C-alpha cells in the first residue's frame, strides 16, 4: 500500500513536471508567435533575417550556456543529496559561464558577418546582436541551474514565463507603433532573457541552508567529472547544430528558389518545437537520476527509462500524425508559406524529433553518471553526419531531412551503446 508520504511525493513530482514543462511550452510558443507576428509585419527579407538570428542564437547561445545549467543542476543536486554547502557548486558555475561566454563572443564575431551580416545590413549589427544574446542567455541559464538542482521549480518556471511574456509584449507594441527595423525585432530575442534574470536574481539567492548542511564543506570531485561542463557545452552545441543547421543548409543551397527554401524552413521550425522541451527533461530527471545513482539504485533508473520510453512512443505516434495533417496547414496559415515539402519529408523531420527525444533520456542518465564525454562524442558524430548528408547530397530538401534523421538515429544508437557499457555495481558477475 502506498503511504501518504509517498503519495505526496508523487504529487509534488507531477506538479514540478507540469510547472517546468508548461513554462518551456510557454516560451516556445512565445518565440514562435513572435516569428508569426514578424512574418505578417515585416517584408520577406526581414522575416528571413529574424528567423536566421533565432536559429543561430539557439545554436550558439542556448547550445553553450545550457551546459552551465546542466552541470550546475547536477552539482547542486549532488551537494544537496550529500548534505554539503551548495556555494562551491554555484561559484564553479559562475566561473564556467565566464569562460563559455568568451567562446560565445568569439563565435559571434566569426558567425555574425558570415551568416547574418548581409541579412541585417551590417556586420557590426550582426556581431552586436549575437553578442548581446549570448550575454543575456548566459545570465539566464546561470540562474536556472542552481534552481533546478535545489528543485525550486516554481522560480525555475518563472524565468521562462517572464521571458515569454516580455517577448510577446514588445512584439505587440512594435506592431501597434509600426516598427519595421529588423534590428529592433532581433533585439526582442536578444534581450528578453535578461529581464527574467534581473527580476528573479534576488529571490533565487534566498536559499536557507538545510539543517544538516555543512557550510563550506569540501566535496571531492572525481577525475571524470572535472571539465564536465565543457564536455556538456560541446554536446549541447553539437545538439543545437543538429536541430538548426539543416534549415540553414537548405536556405543557402536554394537561394535561387526562395519559396521552396522558405517552405522547408517553416516546417522545420515547427517540427523542431519539441526540442525546446528537452531542457525540461534534464531539469526534472537529472536531480532524481543523480540521487538514485548515488544510492546505487541502477534498477530504479532503468525502470524510469523504460516507462518514459513507453510514454514517448505514444506521443511520437501523435507527433507523426500531426506532422502530416496539421503542420502544412499551420505553415500556410501562420507563416504564409506558399510551398510545403511533401508528406514524407514532414514524416522524416518529425521522426527525427521523436528519436532525439529518446536520445535525451539516455543522455540524462549518462550525465548523471558523470559521463558527459560519451554524450558529447555521440552528438558531435551526429552533427558530422548531418553536415555530410545535408550539405553534400542532393536534392537539398530531401538531403536535409534525411540527414537530420540520420544524425538523430546515430546519436541514439551511440548513447545506447555507451549506456550498456556502464558498470552496474548491483549486477551479478
Short mmCIF file of C-alpha atoms in Angstrom, two decimals:
data_model
loop_
_atom_site.label_atom_id
_atom_site.label_comp_id
_atom_site.label_asym_id
_atom_site.label_seq_id
_atom_site.Cartn_x
_atom_site.Cartn_y
_atom_site.Cartn_z
CA UNK A 1 0.00 0.00 0.00
CA UNK A 2 1.29 3.43 -0.89
CA UNK A 3 1.93 5.63 2.13
CA UNK A 4 0.65 9.16 2.41
CA UNK A 5 4.23 10.47 2.24
CA UNK A 6 4.89 8.55 -0.97
CA UNK A 7 1.65 9.83 -2.50
CA UNK A 8 2.53 13.38 -1.54
CA UNK A 9 5.98 13.00 -3.04
CA UNK A 10 4.48 11.70 -6.29
CA UNK A 11 2.06 14.62 -6.44
CA UNK A 12 4.90 17.09 -5.89
CA UNK A 13 6.96 15.49 -8.67
CA UNK A 14 3.98 15.64 -11.01
CA UNK A 15 3.37 19.28 -10.12
CA UNK A 16 7.03 20.12 -10.70
CA UNK A 17 6.98 18.42 -14.09
CA UNK A 18 3.86 20.35 -15.04
CA UNK A 19 5.40 23.68 -13.98
CA UNK A 20 8.64 23.16 -15.87
CA UNK A 21 7.09 21.67 -18.98
CA UNK A 22 4.39 24.34 -19.01
CA UNK A 23 6.93 27.14 -18.82
CA UNK A 24 9.01 25.56 -21.60
CA UNK A 25 5.93 25.31 -23.78
CA UNK A 26 5.06 28.91 -22.95
CA UNK A 27 8.47 30.19 -24.01
CA UNK A 28 8.43 28.08 -27.18
CA UNK A 29 5.01 29.41 -28.12
CA UNK A 30 6.10 32.95 -27.34
CA UNK A 31 9.13 32.75 -29.64
CA UNK A 32 7.08 31.14 -32.36
CA UNK A 33 4.37 33.77 -32.04
CA UNK A 34 7.00 36.49 -32.33
CA UNK A 35 8.09 34.86 -35.60
CA UNK A 36 4.48 34.59 -36.76
CA UNK A 37 3.83 38.26 -35.98
CA UNK A 38 7.06 39.21 -37.76
CA UNK A 39 6.07 37.15 -40.81
CA UNK A 40 2.91 39.26 -41.10
CA UNK A 41 4.50 42.61 -40.26
CA UNK A 42 7.96 42.54 -41.88
CA UNK A 43 8.91 42.01 -45.50
CA UNK A 44 10.32 38.67 -46.66
CA UNK A 45 13.92 39.72 -46.17
CA UNK A 46 13.24 40.99 -42.65
CA UNK A 47 11.44 37.80 -41.64
CA UNK A 48 14.27 35.69 -43.08
CA UNK A 49 16.84 37.69 -41.11
CA UNK A 50 14.88 37.33 -37.87
CA UNK A 51 14.45 33.59 -38.38
CA UNK A 52 18.16 33.21 -39.14
CA UNK A 53 19.02 35.02 -35.92
CA UNK A 54 16.59 32.83 -33.99
CA UNK A 55 18.27 29.66 -35.28
CA UNK A 56 21.80 30.95 -34.75
CA UNK A 57 21.26 32.25 -31.23
CA UNK A 58 19.68 28.92 -30.29
CA UNK A 59 22.70 27.12 -31.71
CA UNK A 60 25.42 29.28 -30.15
CA UNK A 61 23.75 30.77 -27.06
CA UNK A 62 21.48 28.00 -25.85
CA UNK A 63 23.92 25.36 -27.03
CA UNK A 64 26.74 26.68 -24.89
CA UNK A 65 25.02 28.07 -21.81
CA UNK A 66 22.54 25.28 -21.33
CA UNK A 67 25.68 23.35 -20.38
CA UNK A 68 26.10 25.60 -17.32
CA UNK A 69 22.55 24.80 -16.25
CA UNK A 70 23.10 21.10 -16.87
CA UNK A 71 26.30 20.84 -14.85
CA UNK A 72 25.14 23.23 -12.12
CA UNK A 73 21.93 21.20 -11.74
CA UNK A 74 23.92 18.01 -11.29
CA UNK A 75 26.49 19.55 -8.94
CA UNK A 76 23.96 21.36 -6.75
CA UNK A 77 21.69 18.30 -6.58
CA UNK A 78 24.68 16.17 -5.59
CA UNK A 79 25.69 18.64 -2.87
CA UNK A 80 22.14 18.73 -1.51
CA UNK A 81 21.91 14.92 -1.50
CA UNK A 82 25.20 14.68 0.41
CA UNK A 83 24.27 17.42 2.89
CA UNK A 84 27.03 19.77 1.72
CA UNK A 85 27.01 23.51 1.12
CA UNK A 86 25.94 24.34 -2.45
CA UNK A 87 28.02 27.54 -2.56
CA UNK A 88 31.12 25.96 -4.18
CA UNK A 89 28.99 24.44 -6.95
CA UNK A 90 27.37 27.81 -7.68
CA UNK A 91 30.74 29.59 -7.76
CA UNK A 92 32.10 27.00 -10.15
CA UNK A 93 29.10 27.57 -12.39
CA UNK A 94 29.82 31.30 -12.47
CA UNK A 95 33.43 30.73 -13.48
CA UNK A 96 32.40 28.26 -16.17
CA UNK A 97 29.88 30.78 -17.50
CA UNK A 98 32.56 33.43 -17.93
CA UNK A 99 34.80 31.02 -19.83
CA UNK A 100 32.00 29.90 -22.13
CA UNK A 101 30.97 33.50 -22.68
CA UNK A 102 34.39 34.18 -24.17
CA UNK A 103 33.83 31.27 -26.58
CA UNK A 104 30.37 32.59 -27.46
CA UNK A 105 31.69 36.07 -28.18
CA UNK A 106 34.36 34.65 -30.47
CA UNK A 107 31.75 32.58 -32.32
CA UNK A 108 29.55 35.68 -32.60
CA UNK A 109 32.38 37.65 -34.14
CA UNK A 110 33.00 34.89 -36.70
CA UNK A 111 29.42 33.84 -37.47
CA UNK A 112 27.87 37.31 -37.43
CA UNK A 113 29.41 38.72 -40.62
CA UNK A 114 29.31 35.39 -42.48
CA UNK A 115 25.75 34.31 -41.73
CA UNK A 116 23.86 37.43 -40.63
CA UNK A 117 25.79 40.44 -41.89
CA UNK A 118 24.03 40.66 -45.24
CA UNK A 119 20.61 39.87 -43.80
CA UNK A 120 20.85 42.59 -41.15
CA UNK A 121 22.58 45.04 -43.46
CA UNK A 122 25.57 45.46 -41.16
CA UNK A 123 28.26 43.12 -39.91
CA UNK A 124 28.67 45.24 -36.78
CA UNK A 125 24.95 44.93 -36.01
CA UNK A 126 25.08 41.17 -36.55
CA UNK A 127 28.03 40.76 -34.19
CA UNK A 128 26.47 43.05 -31.61
CA UNK A 129 23.12 41.26 -31.59
CA UNK A 130 24.67 37.80 -31.34
CA UNK A 131 26.97 39.00 -28.56
CA UNK A 132 24.07 40.61 -26.69
CA UNK A 133 22.05 37.42 -26.98
CA UNK A 134 24.97 35.40 -25.68
CA UNK A 135 25.36 37.62 -22.61
CA UNK A 136 21.66 37.58 -21.73
CA UNK A 137 21.40 33.82 -22.17
CA UNK A 138 24.49 33.31 -20.03
CA UNK A 139 22.83 35.17 -17.17
CA UNK A 140 19.54 33.33 -17.60
CA UNK A 141 20.98 29.81 -17.68
CA UNK A 142 23.35 30.53 -14.80
CA UNK A 143 20.28 31.40 -12.73
CA UNK A 144 18.33 28.30 -13.71
CA UNK A 145 20.95 25.65 -12.94
CA UNK A 146 21.04 26.05 -9.14
CA UNK A 147 17.24 26.44 -9.06
CA UNK A 148 16.79 23.09 -10.79
CA UNK A 149 19.42 21.45 -8.60
CA UNK A 150 17.56 22.59 -5.48
CA UNK A 151 14.27 21.56 -7.11
CA UNK A 152 12.84 25.07 -6.79
CA UNK A 153 10.72 24.53 -9.87
CA UNK A 154 8.36 27.42 -9.25
CA UNK A 155 11.10 30.01 -9.67
CA UNK A 156 12.68 27.92 -12.42
CA UNK A 157 9.46 28.02 -14.42
CA UNK A 158 9.03 31.73 -13.71
CA UNK A 159 12.25 32.53 -15.59
CA UNK A 160 10.71 31.13 -18.77
CA UNK A 161 7.30 32.74 -18.24
CA UNK A 162 8.80 36.19 -17.76
CA UNK A 163 10.95 35.83 -20.88
CA UNK A 164 7.94 34.65 -22.87
CA UNK A 165 5.67 37.48 -21.75
CA UNK A 166 8.32 40.14 -22.36
CA UNK A 167 8.90 38.92 -25.91
CA UNK A 168 5.21 38.89 -26.77
CA UNK A 169 4.51 42.25 -25.15
CA UNK A 170 7.31 44.02 -27.01
CA UNK A 171 6.31 42.42 -30.32
CA UNK A 172 2.74 43.63 -29.81
CA UNK A 173 3.97 47.16 -29.11
CA UNK A 174 6.12 47.06 -32.25
CA UNK A 175 3.09 46.18 -34.34
CA UNK A 176 0.98 48.95 -32.83
CA UNK A 177 3.62 51.65 -33.39
CA UNK A 178 4.64 50.08 -36.73
CA UNK A 179 8.31 49.32 -36.01
CA UNK A 180 9.83 47.70 -39.11
CA UNK A 181 13.55 47.96 -38.39
CA UNK A 182 14.95 44.44 -38.31
CA UNK A 183 17.46 45.39 -35.61
CA UNK A 184 14.61 46.25 -33.24
CA UNK A 185 12.87 42.92 -33.84
CA UNK A 186 16.07 40.96 -33.36
CA UNK A 187 16.55 42.81 -30.07
CA UNK A 188 13.38 41.13 -28.77
CA UNK A 189 15.01 37.70 -28.96
CA UNK A 190 18.39 39.04 -27.86
CA UNK A 191 17.33 40.90 -24.71
CA UNK A 192 14.22 39.14 -23.35
CA UNK A 193 16.21 36.53 -21.33
CA UNK A 194 17.99 39.18 -19.25
CA UNK A 195 14.70 40.58 -17.93
CA UNK A 196 13.77 37.37 -16.12
CA UNK A 197 17.31 37.03 -14.77
CA UNK A 198 17.19 40.55 -13.32
CA UNK A 199 13.70 40.18 -11.86
CA UNK A 200 14.40 36.83 -10.17
CA UNK A 201 18.06 37.24 -9.24
CA UNK A 202 17.36 38.26 -5.62
CA UNK A 203 14.59 35.70 -4.86
CA UNK A 204 16.76 32.95 -6.35
CA UNK A 205 19.60 33.68 -3.91
CA UNK A 206 17.39 33.46 -0.83
CA UNK A 207 18.10 29.83 -0.06
CA UNK A 208 18.12 28.83 3.63
CA UNK A 209 20.73 26.19 4.37
CA UNK A 210 19.40 22.77 5.21
CA UNK A 211 19.81 21.86 8.86
CA UNK A 212 22.24 19.06 8.03
CA UNK A 213 24.26 21.10 5.54
CA UNK A 214 27.93 21.63 6.27
CA UNK A 215 28.81 25.20 5.18
CA UNK A 216 31.95 25.37 3.10
CA UNK A 217 32.48 21.63 3.24
CA UNK A 218 34.84 20.42 0.56
CA UNK A 219 33.36 17.95 -1.88
CA UNK A 220 35.73 15.63 -3.68
CA UNK A 221 35.23 15.82 -7.44
CA UNK A 222 36.03 12.63 -9.35
CA UNK A 223 38.57 13.00 -12.14
CA UNK A 224 35.94 12.00 -14.72
CA UNK A 225 33.79 14.95 -13.66
CA UNK A 226 36.49 17.63 -13.99
CA UNK A 227 35.85 19.76 -17.02
CA UNK A 228 32.41 18.18 -17.36
CA UNK A 229 30.78 21.49 -18.17
CA UNK A 230 32.93 21.89 -21.27
CA UNK A 231 32.04 18.42 -22.50
CA UNK A 232 28.42 19.38 -21.82
CA UNK A 233 28.91 22.57 -23.84
CA UNK A 234 30.32 20.54 -26.71
CA UNK A 235 27.40 18.11 -26.68
CA UNK A 236 24.76 20.83 -26.43
CA UNK A 237 26.36 22.99 -29.10
CA UNK A 238 26.52 19.96 -31.41
CA UNK A 239 22.94 19.06 -30.46
CA UNK A 240 21.66 22.52 -31.33
CA UNK A 241 23.53 22.25 -34.61
CA UNK A 242 21.69 19.02 -35.40
CA UNK A 243 18.30 20.70 -34.90
CA UNK A 244 19.07 24.04 -36.56
CA UNK A 245 21.61 23.64 -39.34
CA UNK A 246 19.51 21.53 -41.71
CA UNK A 247 17.30 24.55 -42.36
CA UNK A 248 20.34 26.81 -42.77
CA UNK A 249 21.83 24.46 -45.36
CA UNK A 250 18.60 24.36 -47.35
CA UNK A 251 18.37 28.14 -47.34
CA UNK A 252 21.94 28.51 -48.59
CA UNK A 253 21.61 25.83 -51.27
CA UNK A 254 18.25 27.05 -52.59
CA UNK A 255 18.99 30.77 -52.77
CA UNK A 256 17.54 30.86 -56.30
CA UNK A 257 14.24 29.28 -55.21
CA UNK A 258 13.34 31.14 -52.00
CA UNK A 259 9.76 29.86 -51.88
CA UNK A 260 10.91 26.23 -51.61
CA UNK A 261 13.57 27.15 -49.09
CA UNK A 262 11.13 29.19 -47.01
CA UNK A 263 8.63 26.31 -47.02
CA UNK A 264 11.21 23.88 -45.68
CA UNK A 265 12.50 26.31 -43.08
CA UNK A 266 8.96 26.96 -41.86
CA UNK A 267 8.02 23.30 -41.38
CA UNK A 268 11.46 22.54 -39.92
CA UNK A 269 10.99 25.27 -37.31
CA UNK A 270 7.53 23.95 -36.44
CA UNK A 271 8.60 20.31 -36.25
CA UNK A 272 11.60 21.13 -34.05
CA UNK A 273 9.29 22.62 -31.39
CA UNK A 274 9.63 19.62 -29.01
CA UNK A 275 13.38 20.23 -28.96
CA UNK A 276 12.68 23.30 -26.86
CA UNK A 277 11.24 20.99 -24.19
CA UNK A 278 14.39 18.89 -23.91
CA UNK A 279 15.92 21.09 -21.17
CA UNK A 280 12.79 20.44 -19.12
CA UNK A 281 13.53 16.72 -19.33
CA UNK A 282 17.00 17.43 -17.98
CA UNK A 283 15.74 19.65 -15.17
CA UNK A 284 13.20 17.09 -13.98
CA UNK A 285 15.16 13.88 -14.42
CA UNK A 286 18.73 14.87 -13.61
CA UNK A 287 18.34 15.52 -9.85
CA UNK A 288 16.39 12.28 -9.43
CA UNK A 289 18.83 10.22 -11.50
CA UNK A 290 21.77 11.74 -9.63
CA UNK A 291 20.32 10.87 -6.23
CA UNK A 292 19.27 7.36 -7.30
CA UNK A 293 22.63 6.53 -8.86
CA UNK A 294 24.39 7.95 -5.81
CA UNK A 295 22.48 5.39 -3.74
CA UNK A 296 23.35 2.65 -6.22
CA UNK A 297 19.75 2.31 -7.43
CA UNK A 298 20.55 1.42 -11.07
CA UNK A 299 17.46 -0.75 -11.45
CA UNK A 300 15.24 2.16 -10.44
CA UNK A 301 16.81 4.34 -13.11
CA UNK A 302 16.26 1.63 -15.73
CA UNK A 303 12.62 1.35 -14.69
CA UNK A 304 12.07 5.09 -15.14
CA UNK A 305 13.80 5.00 -18.53
CA UNK A 306 11.54 2.16 -19.72
CA UNK A 307 8.38 3.95 -18.57
CA UNK A 308 9.43 7.17 -20.25
CA UNK A 309 10.13 5.20 -23.42
CA UNK A 310 6.55 3.91 -23.47
CA UNK A 311 5.16 7.41 -22.95
CA UNK A 312 7.41 8.75 -25.70
CA UNK A 313 6.32 6.01 -28.11
CA UNK A 314 2.69 7.04 -27.71
CA UNK A 315 3.46 10.72 -28.03
CA UNK A 316 5.66 10.03 -31.05
CA UNK A 317 2.80 8.45 -32.96
CA UNK A 318 0.67 11.51 -32.30
CA UNK A 319 3.50 13.80 -33.45
CA UNK A 320 3.90 11.89 -36.72
CA UNK A 321 0.18 12.20 -37.44
CA UNK A 322 0.24 15.92 -36.66
CA UNK A 323 3.23 16.40 -38.96
CA UNK A 324 1.21 15.25 -41.97
CA UNK A 325 -2.25 16.63 -41.24
CA UNK A 326 -1.66 19.77 -39.17
CA UNK A 327 1.82 21.15 -39.92
CA UNK A 328 1.15 22.00 -43.62
CA UNK A 329 -1.96 23.91 -42.60
CA UNK A 330 -0.07 25.74 -39.85
CA UNK A 331 2.79 26.64 -42.19
CA UNK A 332 0.41 28.21 -44.70
CA UNK A 333 -1.91 29.90 -42.24
CA UNK A 334 0.56 31.19 -39.66
CA UNK A 335 3.73 31.81 -41.66
CA UNK A 336 2.25 32.41 -45.09
CA UNK A 337 4.24 29.56 -46.69
CA UNK A 338 3.39 29.09 -50.36
CA UNK A 339 5.29 25.83 -50.90
CA UNK A 340 5.22 22.98 -48.37
CA UNK A 341 7.52 19.93 -48.65
CA UNK A 342 5.92 16.53 -49.44
CA UNK A 343 4.42 14.44 -46.66
CA UNK A 344 7.34 12.01 -46.48
CA UNK A 345 9.73 14.89 -45.73
CA UNK A 346 7.46 16.01 -42.90
CA UNK A 347 7.37 12.48 -41.50
CA UNK A 348 11.16 12.21 -41.63
CA UNK A 349 11.60 15.54 -39.82
CA UNK A 350 9.01 14.58 -37.19
CA UNK A 351 10.61 11.17 -36.69
CA UNK A 352 13.99 12.79 -36.13
CA UNK A 353 12.50 14.82 -33.29
CA UNK A 354 10.98 11.73 -31.67
CA UNK A 355 14.28 9.84 -31.89
CA UNK A 356 16.05 12.90 -30.48
CA UNK A 357 13.70 12.93 -27.50
CA UNK A 358 14.52 9.27 -26.82
CA UNK A 359 18.22 10.10 -27.02
CA UNK A 360 17.66 12.89 -24.50
CA UNK A 361 16.51 10.39 -21.88
CA UNK A 362 19.64 8.29 -22.35
CA UNK A 363 21.74 11.43 -22.33
CA UNK A 364 20.36 12.48 -18.94
CA UNK A 365 21.27 9.10 -17.46
CA UNK A 366 24.85 9.29 -18.73
CA UNK A 367 25.25 12.87 -17.49
CA UNK A 368 24.00 11.79 -14.06
CA UNK A 369 26.72 9.13 -14.16
CA UNK A 370 29.22 11.93 -14.86
CA UNK A 371 29.97 10.73 -18.38
CA UNK A 372 29.40 13.88 -20.47
CA UNK A 373 32.34 12.99 -22.75
CA UNK A 374 30.49 9.93 -24.07
CA UNK A 375 27.41 12.05 -24.74
CA UNK A 376 29.43 14.79 -26.43
CA UNK A 377 31.12 12.31 -28.77
CA UNK A 378 27.71 10.96 -29.79
CA UNK A 379 26.30 14.40 -30.64
CA UNK A 380 29.45 15.50 -32.44
CA UNK A 381 29.30 12.34 -34.55
CA UNK A 382 25.63 13.02 -35.29
CA UNK A 383 26.38 16.60 -36.31
CA UNK A 384 29.20 15.47 -38.59
CA UNK A 385 26.83 13.01 -40.28
CA UNK A 386 24.23 15.75 -40.75
CA UNK A 387 26.78 18.07 -42.36
CA UNK A 388 27.97 15.39 -44.78
CA UNK A 389 24.48 14.36 -45.87
CA UNK A 390 22.60 17.68 -45.75
CA UNK A 391 25.32 19.84 -47.25
CA UNK A 392 26.65 17.48 -49.93
CA UNK A 393 23.81 15.17 -51.01
CA UNK A 394 21.03 16.08 -53.45
CA UNK A 395 18.34 17.22 -53.76
CA UNK A 396 18.77 19.72 -50.91
CA UNK A 397 15.37 19.34 -49.21
CA UNK A 398 15.49 15.54 -49.15
CA UNK A 399 19.14 15.58 -48.10
CA UNK A 400 18.46 17.91 -45.18
CA UNK A 401 15.53 15.87 -43.88
CA UNK A 402 17.31 12.53 -44.22
CA UNK A 403 20.50 14.00 -42.77
CA UNK A 404 18.68 15.22 -39.67
CA UNK A 405 17.03 11.84 -39.09
CA UNK A 406 20.31 10.00 -39.70
CA UNK A 407 22.03 12.26 -37.18
CA UNK A 408 19.35 11.66 -34.52
CA UNK A 409 19.48 7.88 -35.06
CA UNK A 410 23.28 7.88 -34.85
CA UNK A 411 23.18 9.79 -31.54
CA UNK A 412 20.54 7.45 -30.10
CA UNK A 413 22.50 4.32 -31.07
CA UNK A 414 25.80 5.65 -29.74
CA UNK A 415 24.22 6.66 -26.43
CA UNK A 416 22.54 3.25 -26.12
CA UNK A 417 25.88 1.52 -26.68
CA UNK A 418 27.53 3.76 -24.08
CA UNK A 419 24.75 3.03 -21.56
CA UNK A 420 25.21 -0.73 -21.98
CA UNK A 421 28.86 -0.34 -21.08
CA UNK A 422 28.00 1.33 -17.78
CA UNK A 423 29.23 -0.76 -14.85
CA UNK A 424 26.33 -1.81 -12.62
CA UNK A 425 27.56 -2.41 -9.07
CA UNK A 426 24.33 -4.23 -8.31
CA UNK A 427 24.64 -6.68 -11.16
CA UNK A 428 25.61 -10.30 -10.55
CA UNK A 429 29.02 -11.13 -12.08
#
